[in-house]
Amino acid sequence: MRADILARIKEKVHALPGVPGVYKMLDEYGNIIYIGKAKNLKNRVSSYFLNTLKLPKVQKMVDNVYDFEYIITLSELEALNLESNLIHEHQPFYNILLKDGKAFPYIRIDLNQEYPTIEVTRRIKAKDNAMYFGPYFNKVNITDLMKIINSSFKIRDCKISLMRPSKRECLNYHIGNCLAPCTRKCSVEEYRAEVDKVIAFLKGDLSIARKILEDKMKVYAEMEMFERAIEMRDRLDLITNIDARNVTGLSRDIDIDVFGLVESGETSVVTVASIRGSKMIGVNNYNVIDASMSSEELVTNFITQYYISQKIVPKNIVCEYSSDELIEWLKGYSGHNINIYSGKREPYNRLLDMACQNGREFLNKSLEKNKLYELKTIGAMRTLQKTLGLSRLPRRIEGYDISNLGGTNTVASMVVFTGGCKDSKMYRKFKIDLPGQNDFRNMHDVLTRRINEYNKGTDISFGQKPDLILIDGGPQQLEFAYSSLRDAGWDVDIISLAKKQEEIYLVDGNKVVLSRDNFGLKLLQNVRDESHRFAITFNKNLRLKVAQKSELESIPLVSKNKVNILFAKFKKLDNIKSATIEELMSVKGIGKVVAENIYKHYHQ
């Protein structure tokens, strides 16, 4: 089957033109799984299907390709532009996806207003002619930055309309934090001069803010307003911290984004370091998924997607890889000239090294985290298969528990762990109507019902056989549970886990004790504890509902049947309590007298 598909694809590849363009790889359902650009479509697309050794990440993508489409463009630049837009629109699985997904905060100043406000935003409005500063990552706390601005400059922080002058000033005016443009206490020119100070501050000139805060701190101290003086001191400390991030060797007011790439096997990390006003305002790391054939393509694709997401492009970029097409794309997208430095000379080489060093540390931590995740999931499953002698790898584990607080409202839970992780959409609950309090018999009943549901094939949760069933308890509980599988002819592994010593019992009568730090045991404990929690919660909710129904039945003329009708309509008692008489009467079977009785009961 796969050979036929590849033969058809190769035949289609032979007909491709040798011109620039964009190609789209499609899966068996016609979904786009990868978008790429090419200087020569025929050469590039055919390279995927040649019998040559490929990177594993590329081979994975090729194995899922069932067809492809292509678009011819007039130039490589047009291909890059189209590729960027299509990736942003379709978000294909094997393209670079910005895993972080954040919209980072910016500071926005709208100079179109007579009296501009300074605001924090995560959304950049296209062509609104406002000034944006940022993005601010982890290095600079934007909340602290706004505190400095509000303490140092007399700019309004309200959003009231200034169409008509207000009659009185707000508190900020009286404590010296606003020029009160709302009452026209200042001219447009005076206010704009204050805004210019804020702009200079955000571009890196910290001297004005430092002087203002020092003066305020002294005044507050002399007035023995020590709490306010301490606030000003803390603001000064923040300015000192920002100043310490000044990048040596850069001219003042320069804005730069630095892109560093580090790779290890199939894992790639791009680190973005943002410098604004010659000061480092943030470093952010991105795990990237890609099927690119080269590091240069990876960086190019990342940069285009990054700026489509972040909107604002500085005039200076540092990255190891560049091309005329990338420069032209950035110029066209940003509307201004772009300088790209390769990082081969000072100070740009230090900036690139710094970004790559951050990326390396992040990559190493990610690899360690992935290794630990594998130990807790696939590693734990392999441990269980080996130590317990299971017939298959327990990819799907079902855990069952019985709950019967006080011997009433007996229920059972079924929880599912797939690949070592919770699969909550597969959880199911059972009500048990058997007389008496016999957990052995109840478990036998629940497992029999589960098998019957599998045979019906109507519920997706029951549609797949488990690789392993886990119940709480010792050998007797296990024997009763196993008998239900045996009676149904189900060839599925089943074990029990006893709480006290965490002993694992097998159907052949053997007992296995694993060390408390064994990941296989921890996985079983997670399944056991989750099934217990789920059963207890269901039992409590059931008891609460019974109590609520009993309360309703105590109201004159409200029968059990009417209670069921009300719950079917309103779902919860709180909704019944808050309903009006008219809303209660709108329920079929609830007359005026009954509705009034219910309403009076909860509103007296």
C-alpha angles and dihedrals in degrees: 000000000000090000090056091051093050091048090053092047093049090050089053091048091057089061094054118116120240094238137108117281151119126272130200122206114212131201127220091280095050094255117146108246100169138017122194141168128224140193086210114024095197095051095043100046093042090055089069093058102041116112093249133122110274135187109270091242090055093045090052090056094045091051089061097047115109098163143350140215130201142198122206117224132191095238145002089258091056089047091052091049093049092044091052093050094046093048090050091049100044103027094208116209097238097044125089108285120187096238093191090064094187127143100217120219123261132187111238128201116184105207090183087078120084090227106024123206125217110233140173116233139171093195121074113207112220115245096349091135092230122138116249126195121194152340093235114205128176098304096069120038105220091206090058090047091054090049090056091048094048092047096045107036131050097232124141116250096189128098099213119136114262095198089108124031116250119237096229139026124247127241093267090066093052093051092048099253099113138037090219099235086171089074093035091245086146135038124244088251093053091049093046089053088057090049090051088057090055091050091050089050093051089049090057107273102127098165098092094049091046092052093047093049093046090052092047092049091053093048093049091048092051089050088050090240089141098167091057090044090054090050090055091047090053090051089052090052089054090053090050090052092050091048090052088062092066108132111233116234098024123115116242120273095020118144118205138169115203121202117197123183126203125175136189116181107304094346120094130182127190116198120202117200114189122204119187123179088358090299126114106241099171152348121207131181126211128196104213132202113210145155094199120143096220143028090241092059091046093054093043093051092045094051094050092048092044094056094042085057099041097036098205120090119192119221093246129055130177119203136138094238129052141158138186089248093055092048092049092047092051091046092051093045097046099036094229139079118280129209116203117194119197094212096244096122139042132317095005094059089059090050092050092046090050092051092047092047090054089047092050092053091048091047093051091050090048091051091049090048091049090049091052090047090053091050091052094047121022091016091053092048092051091048091053093047092051101040096040096039093236118183093230141012106280097235091150115041120182119200123198132193137172123221124189110156106197091354093286134108093018111200139168135210134214116198125182130211115192119192090353094304135099114271098192096173086068095054117118136187130214131201113212120209100178113128120251131014108288114143093184093057092040092055091049089052094049095049091047090053090048090054091048090052089052090053091050091052094203101116120061092212090062095036096092127059115236120241089216136015119205125195131179117250145040138299096296093054089047093052093052092047093046091052090064090056092044092050090052094045092242113161097204128133114247129184138168130223119210114212104216101059096010090240118173115219123203128203091246089065096256123132126214125198117194125192114267092245094052110122091216091058091045090055091052090047090052091052092046094047093045093051089049092050093047093049094047092049092050091049093050092048090049092050090048091051091049090051091049092049090049090053091053092047089057089066113096115266093006107125128191089256092053090049090055090049091051094049091048088057104035099028095205135049091234089061091051091049093052095044120111122234089256092052091049091049090052088071112094110250096023111108130194097266093050091046091051091048092052093046093048091048092061100033105045 
